[in-house]
XYZ file of C-alpha atoms in Angstrom:
660
model
C 107.843 179.717 -53.753
C 111.445 180.969 -53.747
C 112.234 178.997 -50.892
C 110.915 175.868 -52.603
C 112.806 176.645 -55.817
C 116.019 176.773 -53.812
C 115.366 173.177 -52.663
C 114.933 171.716 -56.308
C 118.489 170.448 -56.405
C 117.880 168.598 -53.001
C 114.588 167.235 -54.511
C 116.708 165.750 -57.341
C 119.367 164.415 -54.831
C 116.549 162.647 -52.969
C 115.264 161.254 -56.443
C 118.671 159.772 -57.215
C 119.400 158.409 -53.676
C 116.206 156.760 -53.478
C 115.927 155.647 -57.182
C 112.533 157.072 -57.480
C 111.978 157.526 -61.338
C 109.764 160.644 -60.750
C 107.410 162.660 -58.539
C 105.163 165.660 -58.619
C 104.619 168.071 -55.722
C 102.086 170.849 -55.182
C 102.341 173.406 -52.389
C 99.371 175.667 -51.488
C 100.056 178.782 -49.510
C 97.152 181.438 -48.454
C 94.720 179.558 -50.885
C 96.893 179.755 -53.795
C 99.137 177.423 -55.640
C 102.666 178.697 -54.642
C 104.548 175.874 -56.312
C 103.656 172.889 -58.611
C 106.116 170.892 -60.593
C 107.137 167.479 -61.695
C 110.427 165.732 -61.535
C 111.825 163.001 -63.130
C 109.894 160.491 -65.572
C 106.676 158.702 -65.065
C 107.764 156.154 -67.892
C 111.381 155.058 -67.869
C 111.348 152.967 -70.849
C 109.460 155.581 -72.902
C 111.309 158.712 -71.193
C 108.095 160.497 -70.604
C 108.265 163.170 -68.038
C 106.489 163.225 -64.699
C 104.211 166.471 -64.744
C 101.445 168.024 -62.367
C 99.056 166.292 -64.538
C 100.766 162.900 -64.108
C 98.344 160.185 -62.560
C 99.310 157.806 -59.646
C 97.657 155.543 -57.162
C 97.290 157.610 -54.013
C 96.792 154.658 -51.798
C 96.024 155.330 -48.164
C 95.620 159.109 -48.762
C 92.209 157.964 -49.927
C 91.303 157.566 -46.331
C 90.820 161.374 -45.823
C 88.386 161.462 -48.758
C 86.353 158.717 -46.903
C 86.407 160.750 -43.608
C 85.096 163.730 -45.337
C 82.182 161.811 -46.888
C 81.189 160.450 -43.625
C 81.252 163.978 -42.274
C 78.974 165.209 -45.094
C 76.529 162.408 -44.386
C 76.680 163.488 -40.455
C 76.043 167.120 -41.505
C 73.017 166.060 -43.623
C 71.526 163.870 -40.815
C 72.028 160.608 -42.562
C 74.076 159.316 -39.831
C 75.438 160.195 -36.508
C 79.363 159.741 -35.879
C 78.806 158.237 -32.333
C 76.144 155.518 -33.459
C 76.869 152.009 -34.030
C 77.614 151.018 -37.639
C 74.948 148.255 -37.327
C 71.941 150.568 -38.314
C 73.572 151.181 -41.670
C 75.268 147.858 -42.063
C 73.171 145.336 -40.004
C 75.714 142.519 -40.596
C 78.450 144.381 -38.676
C 79.648 142.956 -35.323
C 82.852 142.095 -33.616
C 84.068 139.073 -31.506
C 85.059 141.231 -28.447
C 81.943 141.934 -26.515
C 82.952 145.476 -25.265
C 84.056 146.539 -28.958
C 80.862 145.066 -30.458
C 78.651 147.016 -27.944
C 80.528 150.364 -27.981
C 82.034 150.607 -31.412
C 80.839 153.611 -33.303
C 81.123 154.764 -37.011
C 83.985 157.271 -35.640
C 85.831 154.412 -34.591
C 85.650 152.609 -38.008
C 88.164 155.590 -39.257
C 90.582 155.750 -36.127
C 92.150 152.264 -36.071
C 90.959 151.693 -32.474
C 88.981 148.301 -32.751
C 91.583 145.968 -31.279
C 91.933 143.892 -34.575
C 95.090 144.121 -36.509
C 95.390 145.031 -40.154
C 93.066 142.024 -41.609
C 94.563 142.879 -44.890
C 94.746 139.439 -46.456
C 91.160 139.564 -47.516
C 91.526 142.539 -49.958
C 95.280 142.271 -50.829
C 94.804 139.240 -53.152
C 91.871 141.031 -54.735
C 89.345 138.023 -54.809
C 87.084 139.382 -51.967
C 84.748 142.324 -52.291
C 84.590 145.062 -49.900
C 81.461 143.959 -48.377
C 82.886 140.093 -48.010
C 85.879 141.449 -46.345
C 83.886 143.717 -43.932
C 81.886 140.810 -43.040
C 85.206 138.849 -42.141
C 85.699 141.408 -39.340
C 83.354 139.816 -37.211
C 85.278 136.404 -37.387
C 88.775 137.957 -36.648
C 90.216 137.586 -33.131
C 91.292 140.927 -31.508
C 94.764 141.313 -30.512
C 94.489 144.000 -28.143
C 91.634 145.516 -26.127
C 89.224 148.064 -27.504
C 90.722 151.621 -27.956
C 93.942 150.529 -26.296
C 96.511 150.437 -29.127
C 96.413 151.891 -32.603
C 96.286 149.088 -35.195
C 96.071 150.203 -38.703
C 93.198 148.662 -40.469
C 92.284 149.202 -44.120
C 89.071 146.975 -44.037
C 87.679 149.013 -41.111
C 87.958 152.232 -43.044
C 86.643 150.420 -46.163
C 83.612 149.539 -43.901
C 83.297 153.260 -43.160
C 82.894 153.848 -46.807
C 80.201 151.148 -47.023
C 78.359 152.878 -44.212
C 78.504 156.302 -46.006
C 77.360 154.245 -49.307
C 74.340 152.942 -47.290
C 73.611 156.229 -45.794
C 73.402 158.010 -49.178
C 71.935 154.899 -51.061
C 74.492 155.063 -53.534
C 78.079 153.493 -54.107
C 80.847 155.247 -52.311
C 82.761 156.219 -55.585
C 79.333 157.918 -56.735
C 79.117 159.799 -53.511
C 82.800 160.954 -53.861
C 82.141 162.329 -57.386
C 78.955 164.106 -56.643
C 80.095 165.468 -53.414
C 83.737 166.098 -53.787
C 85.573 165.503 -57.103
C 83.137 167.185 -59.347
C 82.608 170.223 -57.272
C 86.238 170.728 -56.968
C 86.966 169.932 -60.504
C 89.127 167.135 -59.515
C 88.518 165.418 -62.924
C 91.462 162.731 -62.418
C 90.528 161.798 -59.093
C 88.535 158.402 -59.118
C 88.973 154.509 -58.354
C 92.454 153.557 -59.598
C 92.310 151.237 -62.622
C 94.823 149.000 -64.316
C 95.473 149.035 -67.046
C 94.908 152.851 -66.661
C 91.804 154.399 -67.932
C 94.111 157.450 -68.820
C 97.394 155.990 -70.354
C 98.039 159.208 -71.857
C 98.876 160.725 -68.465
C 99.363 157.684 -66.108
C 102.627 156.958 -64.281
C 104.158 153.470 -64.423
C 104.714 152.084 -60.969
C 108.323 151.040 -60.206
C 110.411 149.260 -57.330
C 114.151 148.960 -57.113
C 115.766 145.727 -57.389
C 117.708 145.179 -54.256
C 120.136 142.800 -55.974
C 120.899 144.442 -58.936
C 119.956 148.197 -57.987
C 117.940 148.446 -61.274
C 114.579 150.300 -61.377
C 111.971 147.964 -62.464
C 108.246 148.133 -63.305
C 106.219 146.957 -60.446
C 103.451 144.482 -60.546
C 100.351 146.699 -59.922
C 96.488 146.058 -59.913
C 93.464 147.461 -58.522
C 91.892 146.104 -55.572
C 88.119 145.645 -55.549
C 88.047 145.332 -51.776
C 89.774 148.535 -51.319
C 88.377 151.968 -52.594
C 87.416 154.183 -49.767
C 90.442 153.081 -47.782
C 93.242 153.166 -50.262
C 91.801 152.729 -53.995
C 91.954 156.221 -55.541
C 94.095 157.633 -58.281
C 94.770 161.389 -58.599
C 97.566 163.946 -59.862
C 99.032 167.033 -58.157
C 96.952 169.448 -59.957
C 93.772 167.824 -58.578
C 95.499 167.543 -54.980
C 95.947 171.132 -55.079
C 92.142 171.489 -54.979
C 91.848 168.944 -52.144
C 94.555 170.647 -50.064
C 92.699 173.997 -50.642
C 89.463 172.597 -49.467
C 90.900 171.556 -46.191
C 92.857 174.779 -45.453
C 89.739 176.785 -46.230
C 87.801 174.539 -43.984
C 85.320 173.204 -46.667
C 85.242 176.179 -48.856
C 86.861 176.630 -52.389
C 86.325 179.558 -54.683
C 83.605 180.885 -52.577
C 81.561 177.734 -52.797
C 81.202 175.689 -49.525
C 80.877 172.179 -49.578
C 81.095 171.336 -45.857
C 80.806 173.384 -42.561
C 84.077 174.565 -41.000
C 82.954 172.705 -37.793
C 82.594 169.378 -39.653
C 85.979 169.746 -41.580
C 87.571 170.391 -38.154
C 85.759 167.238 -36.983
C 87.619 165.243 -39.534
C 90.966 166.711 -38.580
C 90.466 166.379 -34.876
C 92.759 163.975 -33.227
C 90.676 161.413 -31.795
C 92.639 158.456 -30.653
C 96.047 158.021 -29.174
C 97.503 155.956 -31.982
C 101.092 155.734 -30.789
C 103.595 157.840 -28.750
C 104.266 160.170 -31.517
C 100.767 160.691 -33.098
C 97.046 160.955 -32.730
C 94.643 159.698 -35.239
C 91.453 161.195 -36.822
C 89.275 160.611 -39.889
C 92.236 159.589 -42.393
C 94.593 162.181 -40.792
C 97.457 161.740 -38.290
C 98.617 164.701 -35.964
C 102.276 164.822 -35.092
C 102.920 165.511 -31.490
C 106.602 166.606 -32.178
C 105.906 169.613 -34.071
C 105.782 173.140 -32.528
C 102.355 173.592 -33.890
C 99.546 171.352 -35.288
C 100.720 169.406 -38.537
C 98.474 166.764 -39.796
C 99.216 164.563 -42.626
C 98.678 161.045 -44.109
C 100.781 158.706 -46.424
C 99.826 156.236 -49.025
C 101.854 153.113 -50.130
C 100.884 150.537 -52.604
C 102.751 148.391 -54.933
C 104.488 150.911 -57.561
C 103.401 154.312 -55.774
C 103.740 156.456 -52.582
C 101.864 159.469 -51.781
C 101.943 162.073 -48.888
C 99.630 164.902 -47.999
C 100.454 167.424 -45.336
C 98.283 170.361 -43.737
C 99.785 173.124 -41.414
C 96.372 174.675 -40.719
C 97.779 177.637 -38.703
C 100.010 178.869 -41.502
C 97.270 178.105 -44.107
C 99.959 176.075 -45.644
C 99.808 172.524 -47.305
C 101.217 170.358 -49.720
C 100.926 166.910 -51.730
C 103.693 164.537 -52.996
C 103.109 161.891 -55.554
C 105.546 159.296 -56.468
C 106.092 156.236 -58.705
C 108.203 153.872 -56.434
C 106.779 151.909 -53.544
C 109.114 151.167 -50.780
C 111.763 153.638 -51.686
C 110.513 156.347 -49.222
C 111.153 159.444 -51.183
C 107.962 161.079 -49.765
C 109.427 161.151 -46.063
C 112.636 162.939 -46.899
C 110.978 165.415 -49.109
C 108.213 166.045 -46.429
C 110.890 166.515 -43.886
C 112.920 168.961 -46.241
C 109.451 170.915 -46.753
C 108.556 171.144 -43.200
C 112.122 171.964 -41.684
C 112.288 174.954 -44.607
C 108.851 176.017 -44.208
C 107.655 175.599 -40.982
C 110.583 174.713 -38.425
C 112.418 171.557 -37.296
C 110.449 169.071 -35.218
C 111.431 168.862 -31.579
C 112.800 165.386 -31.462
C 115.350 165.806 -28.499
C 113.283 163.659 -26.155
C 112.314 161.187 -28.874
C 116.016 160.765 -29.957
C 116.996 160.027 -26.370
C 114.267 157.775 -25.870
C 115.111 155.828 -29.213
C 118.391 154.967 -27.763
C 116.448 152.499 -25.412
C 115.592 150.245 -28.425
C 117.139 146.820 -28.153
C 117.086 143.434 -26.491
C 117.863 143.369 -22.629
C 118.876 140.199 -20.702
C 118.592 139.832 -17.025
C 121.831 139.530 -15.057
C 121.331 135.811 -14.528
C 120.885 135.269 -18.230
C 117.429 133.713 -17.858
C 115.026 136.535 -18.723
C 114.469 138.646 -21.903
C 113.211 141.994 -22.429
C 112.669 143.615 -25.816
C 112.246 147.542 -25.935
C 110.774 149.523 -28.735
C 109.986 153.184 -28.619
C 107.163 155.357 -30.072
C 108.006 159.090 -29.219
C 108.481 159.455 -25.476
C 106.873 156.067 -24.802
C 108.431 152.820 -24.232
C 106.713 149.646 -25.460
C 108.134 146.427 -23.652
C 107.824 142.845 -24.210
C 108.947 140.599 -21.307
C 109.775 137.045 -21.818
C 107.888 136.888 -25.220
C 104.954 138.124 -23.763
C 102.578 140.658 -24.985
C 103.785 144.378 -25.661
C 102.885 146.559 -22.565
C 102.811 150.342 -23.194
C 104.808 152.378 -20.844
C 104.156 156.013 -20.423
C 106.844 158.534 -18.835
C 106.989 159.586 -15.419
C 109.918 161.699 -15.469
C 113.165 161.635 -17.438
C 114.400 158.265 -15.985
C 111.061 156.469 -15.243
C 108.265 154.847 -17.124
C 105.211 152.840 -15.973
C 101.964 151.230 -17.371
C 98.881 153.098 -16.907
C 96.350 151.074 -18.619
C 94.064 148.859 -16.766
C 94.345 146.262 -19.376
C 98.135 145.995 -18.854
C 100.237 144.195 -16.116
C 101.259 146.722 -13.500
C 105.029 147.499 -14.229
C 107.508 150.194 -14.004
C 110.857 150.748 -15.708
C 113.852 152.796 -14.291
C 117.010 153.686 -16.312
C 120.238 152.945 -14.432
C 122.648 155.067 -16.212
C 122.349 156.136 -19.737
C 120.524 154.621 -22.733
C 123.416 155.598 -24.795
C 125.776 153.302 -23.170
C 126.647 150.063 -24.967
C 125.626 147.985 -21.792
C 122.689 150.264 -20.851
C 121.022 148.809 -17.651
C 117.287 149.170 -16.458
C 115.416 147.832 -13.489
C 112.036 146.491 -14.242
C 109.425 146.166 -11.408
C 106.536 143.910 -11.681
C 104.262 142.275 -9.050
C 106.543 139.149 -9.281
C 109.535 141.454 -8.197
C 112.270 143.551 -9.389
C 114.879 142.471 -11.897
C 117.802 144.290 -13.354
C 118.354 143.816 -17.203
C 121.338 144.883 -19.324
C 121.455 145.533 -22.895
C 122.633 142.259 -24.560
C 126.451 142.469 -25.150
C 127.279 138.829 -25.124
C 128.916 138.570 -21.764
C 127.068 135.146 -21.329
C 129.355 132.196 -22.203
C 127.843 128.922 -23.452
C 130.864 126.791 -23.723
C 130.821 126.917 -27.448
C 130.735 129.317 -30.437
C 127.770 130.531 -32.323
C 129.481 128.658 -35.273
C 129.545 125.595 -33.466
C 125.819 125.998 -32.502
C 124.906 126.622 -36.058
C 126.589 123.384 -37.149
C 124.678 121.642 -34.475
C 121.532 123.214 -35.695
C 122.144 122.269 -39.289
C 122.901 118.469 -38.162
C 119.528 118.527 -36.395
C 117.716 119.943 -39.113
C 119.200 117.585 -41.841
C 119.698 118.353 -45.427
C 116.940 118.468 -48.064
C 119.228 118.152 -50.999
C 117.614 121.067 -52.769
C 114.352 119.299 -53.034
C 111.048 121.038 -52.374
C 108.763 119.745 -49.452
C 105.038 119.600 -50.343
C 102.850 119.710 -47.481
C 99.114 119.342 -47.243
C 98.143 121.947 -44.497
C 95.352 123.616 -42.570
C 95.998 127.127 -42.127
C 94.242 129.284 -39.668
C 94.255 133.075 -40.114
C 92.608 133.728 -36.760
C 92.670 137.682 -36.940
C 91.513 137.611 -40.514
C 88.484 135.238 -39.747
C 89.815 132.932 -42.507
C 90.837 129.325 -42.869
C 92.541 127.465 -45.692
C 93.099 123.709 -46.743
C 95.500 123.321 -49.287
C 99.195 122.994 -50.252
C 102.229 124.421 -48.741
C 105.791 124.521 -50.095
C 108.753 124.981 -48.163
C 112.387 123.839 -47.339
C 113.083 122.816 -43.607
C 111.838 125.514 -41.445
C 111.394 127.980 -44.235
C 107.695 129.068 -44.636
C 106.960 129.394 -48.593
C 103.542 129.470 -49.805
C 100.060 128.265 -49.064
C 97.625 127.789 -51.789
C 94.117 126.679 -51.060
C 90.327 127.536 -50.833
C 88.678 130.009 -48.599
C 86.980 127.983 -46.059
C 83.503 129.688 -46.788
C 83.720 129.783 -50.366
C 84.430 127.491 -53.382
C 86.779 129.965 -55.268
C 90.293 128.917 -55.210
C 92.310 131.746 -53.883
C 95.638 132.319 -52.220
C 96.145 133.312 -48.569
C 99.754 133.531 -47.614
C 102.598 135.751 -47.706
C 103.490 135.112 -51.341
C 101.040 134.363 -54.035
C 99.689 135.131 -57.226
C 96.697 136.133 -59.370
C 96.290 137.536 -62.769
C 98.375 140.479 -63.497
C 100.050 140.598 -60.111
C 102.430 138.699 -57.775
C 102.873 139.535 -54.241
C 105.909 138.825 -52.381
C 107.288 138.670 -48.791
C 111.141 138.523 -48.464
C 111.274 135.694 -46.036
C 109.611 133.197 -48.559
C 112.563 133.665 -51.060
C 116.121 132.574 -51.670
C 118.153 135.579 -51.477
C 119.078 135.571 -55.139
C 115.329 135.715 -55.994
C 114.363 138.132 -53.402
C 112.118 141.038 -55.207
C 111.235 144.601 -54.270
C 113.036 145.717 -51.158
C 113.618 142.407 -49.735
C 117.322 142.186 -50.327
C 118.136 145.071 -48.289
C 116.666 143.218 -45.281
C 119.005 140.220 -44.780
C 117.120 139.174 -41.546
C 113.958 138.496 -43.571
C 115.671 136.659 -46.363
C 118.014 134.372 -44.482
C 116.173 131.262 -43.161
C 117.548 128.443 -41.218
C 117.744 126.266 -44.285
C 119.778 128.982 -46.255
C 122.182 129.348 -43.206
C 122.678 125.496 -42.633
C 126.202 125.894 -44.332
C 127.367 128.434 -41.785
C 126.714 131.699 -40.004
C 124.629 134.451 -41.709
C 126.910 136.540 -44.106
C 127.713 140.157 -43.002
C 126.233 139.738 -39.436
C 127.207 139.423 -35.826
C 126.070 136.518 -34.101
C 125.929 135.998 -30.253
C 124.576 133.682 -27.739
C 123.362 136.099 -25.350
C 121.545 133.758 -22.584
C 119.370 130.827 -22.123
C 115.782 130.640 -20.858
C 112.686 128.338 -20.720
C 110.377 128.418 -23.862
C 107.345 126.521 -23.729
C 108.672 124.235 -20.864
C 111.911 123.711 -22.828
C 115.381 125.160 -22.167
C 116.683 127.059 -25.039
C 119.563 129.150 -26.087
C 118.967 132.724 -26.978
C 120.785 133.799 -30.175
C 120.969 137.428 -31.191
C 121.884 137.999 -34.796
C 122.684 141.931 -35.730
C 123.377 143.408 -39.099
C 125.351 146.538 -39.969
C 122.070 148.592 -39.994
C 121.504 147.586 -36.385
C 118.372 145.360 -37.366
C 118.528 142.396 -35.395
C 116.617 139.182 -34.579
C 116.487 136.613 -31.809
C 116.211 132.951 -32.207
C 115.425 130.325 -29.498
C 117.309 127.104 -30.309
C 116.539 123.883 -28.028
C 119.320 122.985 -25.555
C 118.785 119.350 -25.945
C 117.539 118.908 -29.589
C 119.325 121.987 -31.236
C 116.018 122.681 -33.286
C 114.737 126.189 -33.792
C 111.682 126.855 -31.690
C 111.160 130.560 -32.010
C 112.377 133.378 -34.161
C 111.612 137.079 -33.720
C 112.354 140.203 -35.626
C 111.425 142.927 -33.198
C 108.906 145.268 -34.944
C 108.159 142.821 -37.784
C 107.203 139.154 -36.968
C 107.620 136.389 -34.559
C 107.581 132.591 -35.694
C 107.284 129.655 -33.481
C 107.962 125.894 -34.658
C 106.671 122.884 -32.932
C 105.830 119.235 -33.394
C 108.749 118.197 -35.242
C 108.645 115.130 -37.512
C 111.514 113.692 -39.751
C 110.690 113.276 -43.162
C 113.612 111.510 -45.362
C 116.102 112.665 -42.753
C 114.935 116.324 -42.502
C 113.195 117.803 -39.344
C 110.085 119.468 -40.206
C 107.897 121.388 -37.879
C 104.369 120.237 -38.292
C 103.040 123.122 -36.358
C 103.848 126.828 -37.011
C 102.691 130.131 -35.534
C 103.207 133.366 -37.078
C 102.641 136.646 -35.426
C 103.328 139.642 -37.549
C 104.110 143.340 -36.663
C 100.520 143.989 -36.020
C 99.863 140.946 -33.976
C 97.766 139.059 -36.516
C 98.052 135.118 -35.865
C 98.673 132.689 -38.401
C 98.707 128.970 -37.663
C 99.681 126.287 -39.988
C 99.191 122.904 -39.160
C 100.736 120.170 -41.448
C 98.686 117.163 -42.120
C 101.111 115.310 -44.493
C 104.404 115.906 -45.972
C 106.589 114.590 -48.719
C 109.538 115.829 -50.882
C 109.197 116.238 -54.557
C 111.976 116.443 -57.243
C 111.267 119.982 -58.264
C 113.230 123.260 -58.258
C 112.151 125.367 -55.189
C 111.063 128.211 -57.440
C 108.575 125.860 -59.135
C 106.269 126.684 -56.061
C 106.219 130.482 -57.228
C 104.147 129.821 -60.283
C 100.962 128.388 -59.556
C 99.150 129.369 -62.772
C 101.066 126.369 -64.377
C 99.413 124.027 -61.696
C 96.539 121.602 -62.270
C 93.471 122.819 -60.524
C 93.298 121.944 -56.835
C 91.096 119.023 -56.247
C 90.239 117.948 -52.808
C 89.813 114.347 -53.725
C 93.446 114.096 -55.014
C-alpha cells in the first residue's frame, strides 16, 4: 500500500497527460484490498468525483467472465471443452473444412479460428448475438485454422451462447447466479445506456484531437455483445473478481469453482502473437520474469484493464472513462515495474528496430517488416504476412507448413538507417535495404503529386453519390445501397443487409439512434472526431492532398515495381511519429492503385471511370489490420450539389427505396 501511495502523483500525471477525466484502481495482495481509490472526475460537467463505486463499461475484460462460466459448465458436466460447439449450437459451422471439423468450444475463446474480427455485425447494434454468431459460417477465413491469433468478439460471444444453451438460460442470468451474486458484485451486469445507475455511473469521454478538449463520447449498449464485452462494473466489485482468481475459485471460504478449472481458464492455450499466449479471456505475457496474465477492454468512452500475478498473490483492476487515450497501459506498467519488476524487453526492443519498409537493391521488390516480441512478420510484394521465428540472434525463418518457406538474415544492424537484410525463398535470394530514398525517378514527389492531382481531376467540392454493391467477405455480409465519397476517398455506405429487410449501416462510419461511429479516413481533417486527428496518415486522402504534399510529412519515391500487371511508382510518406504509409501510383496513368498503412489497412483501387472530369475507381478493395476483406463495386455514380458533411447525417434522409 505504501508503495502504491507513493505513485499517486504519477497517477495524476498520467491523467493529465492522457486527458482522461477519471479512473479508479483496486489492488489485491494476499487476499486483501491493499489499495483502492478513485482519481479525477466521473462527470466533468457536473464535477462529480470518480470513486471506487463509480460504474464504467468494462468492455473486453468481460471475456474472462465468459471463460469462467464455460469452465463452470464443464465442471458440472454440461459440456466438454474439447467438444464441437455443434451439439449445443446446431447451426454453428465454419467455411474452412478443417476448422469446421476440428473446432472446439475452447477455440471459441482463444481467437484461433482463422477468421478476423467480424465485428461489423454487432458494432452497429442492429443484429442480435445469435444472428451475428450465424454469420460466422458465411465469413471467409483469412488465415489457416490455429495459425495466427485474430481477435474475434463474436467467437467469444458464441461461447456465451453455448454456455447459455448448456445451462438452459440466458448467459446474463448464468453470470448473476454463478458469479456476481455469490461474490456480492452488485454493480456488475450488462451495460445499459442511459445508465440504470445514474447516481454512480461515469460519463464516457474522448479527447478532441483538433481542439484538445475532453468531450462526452457517443456511447450505447450493444445487444450483440454481452459475454464478450458487454458488462459494466466498478472497482469495488472488481476487487471480488480479482480475489476469486487469485484464490483459485474461492472467496471468503466459499468455493465457486475448483482450483483446477480456474487454472484451466488461465492456461495459455494458443500462441496468439510473438509476445503473448491466449487463454479463456486472458493473455499471458512472455516478457515477464514470472507469469503475468491480463486483459484490457476498450469501447467508446471507456477503457479497463485487469492484471493477475498469481505467484505473488497480487492483482489489480483499472477502470477509466476515456477511450483511445491509453491511460490503462502506463498505469499498468507503472504498477508492474514497481511491484513485480521491469519486463525483460531487451530482445524485443532490438527486434523492434526491424520495423519498416525495405526495398530490393534494384528497386523492384518490396518487403514490409513488423515485429511481435522476438518474431518478425514479413509481407513480400504485397503478399500475405508470413510469420518468421528466431533461429539465432541474426536469423529468422518460417516454420509453419501453411507458409512459404523463407529465411531472413540481418546484414549488419537493424538500428542502422540503411539496415540491410537478405531474404532467401524458393525463387532465390534477394538483398533488401531499409528504404532511404536512394532511388531517383527523374522528378520530385511534389511533381508526382501534381500529376496525380491532374489525373484524378477536381470535384469542385461536390459530393459523389454512388449506387454500390458492397461485399464484406469476412463478415458474411453484403449490402446494396448508397455510398458518398470524393475522388478516391471512401466515405459511407448505407444500405440493407442482404439477408434481411431492415435498413442498417455497414461501413466505417455510420449512425443509429444515440450513437455515431467514426473512422478517421472517412473525414476531412477539420471534422475528424475522437483520436483520428492524431493520425494524419488516416485522415489525409488523395482528394485532400490534390493541392500539394501532405503537411508535416516526408514524402519519398523509393522505387518502382509491378502491381497487378501495371508498372507503378512506390511512394513512402512518413510523419514525425514514424508512422508511414506506402502508395502505388501508376507510371503511365498517374492514378493511385494501392495504399497501405502497415498494421492498419490496405486499399486497392481499380476500374477507373471518368465522371464529370473526375477519375473514380469503380472497384475498391479494403483489407484492414485483421485481414478482413471489404469489396465495393460501384454500379452508377453522379455528383450532387450538397456539402460533403451532408453524407454524415442519414437520419435526415428519406427512407431508402430500391425502386428509386
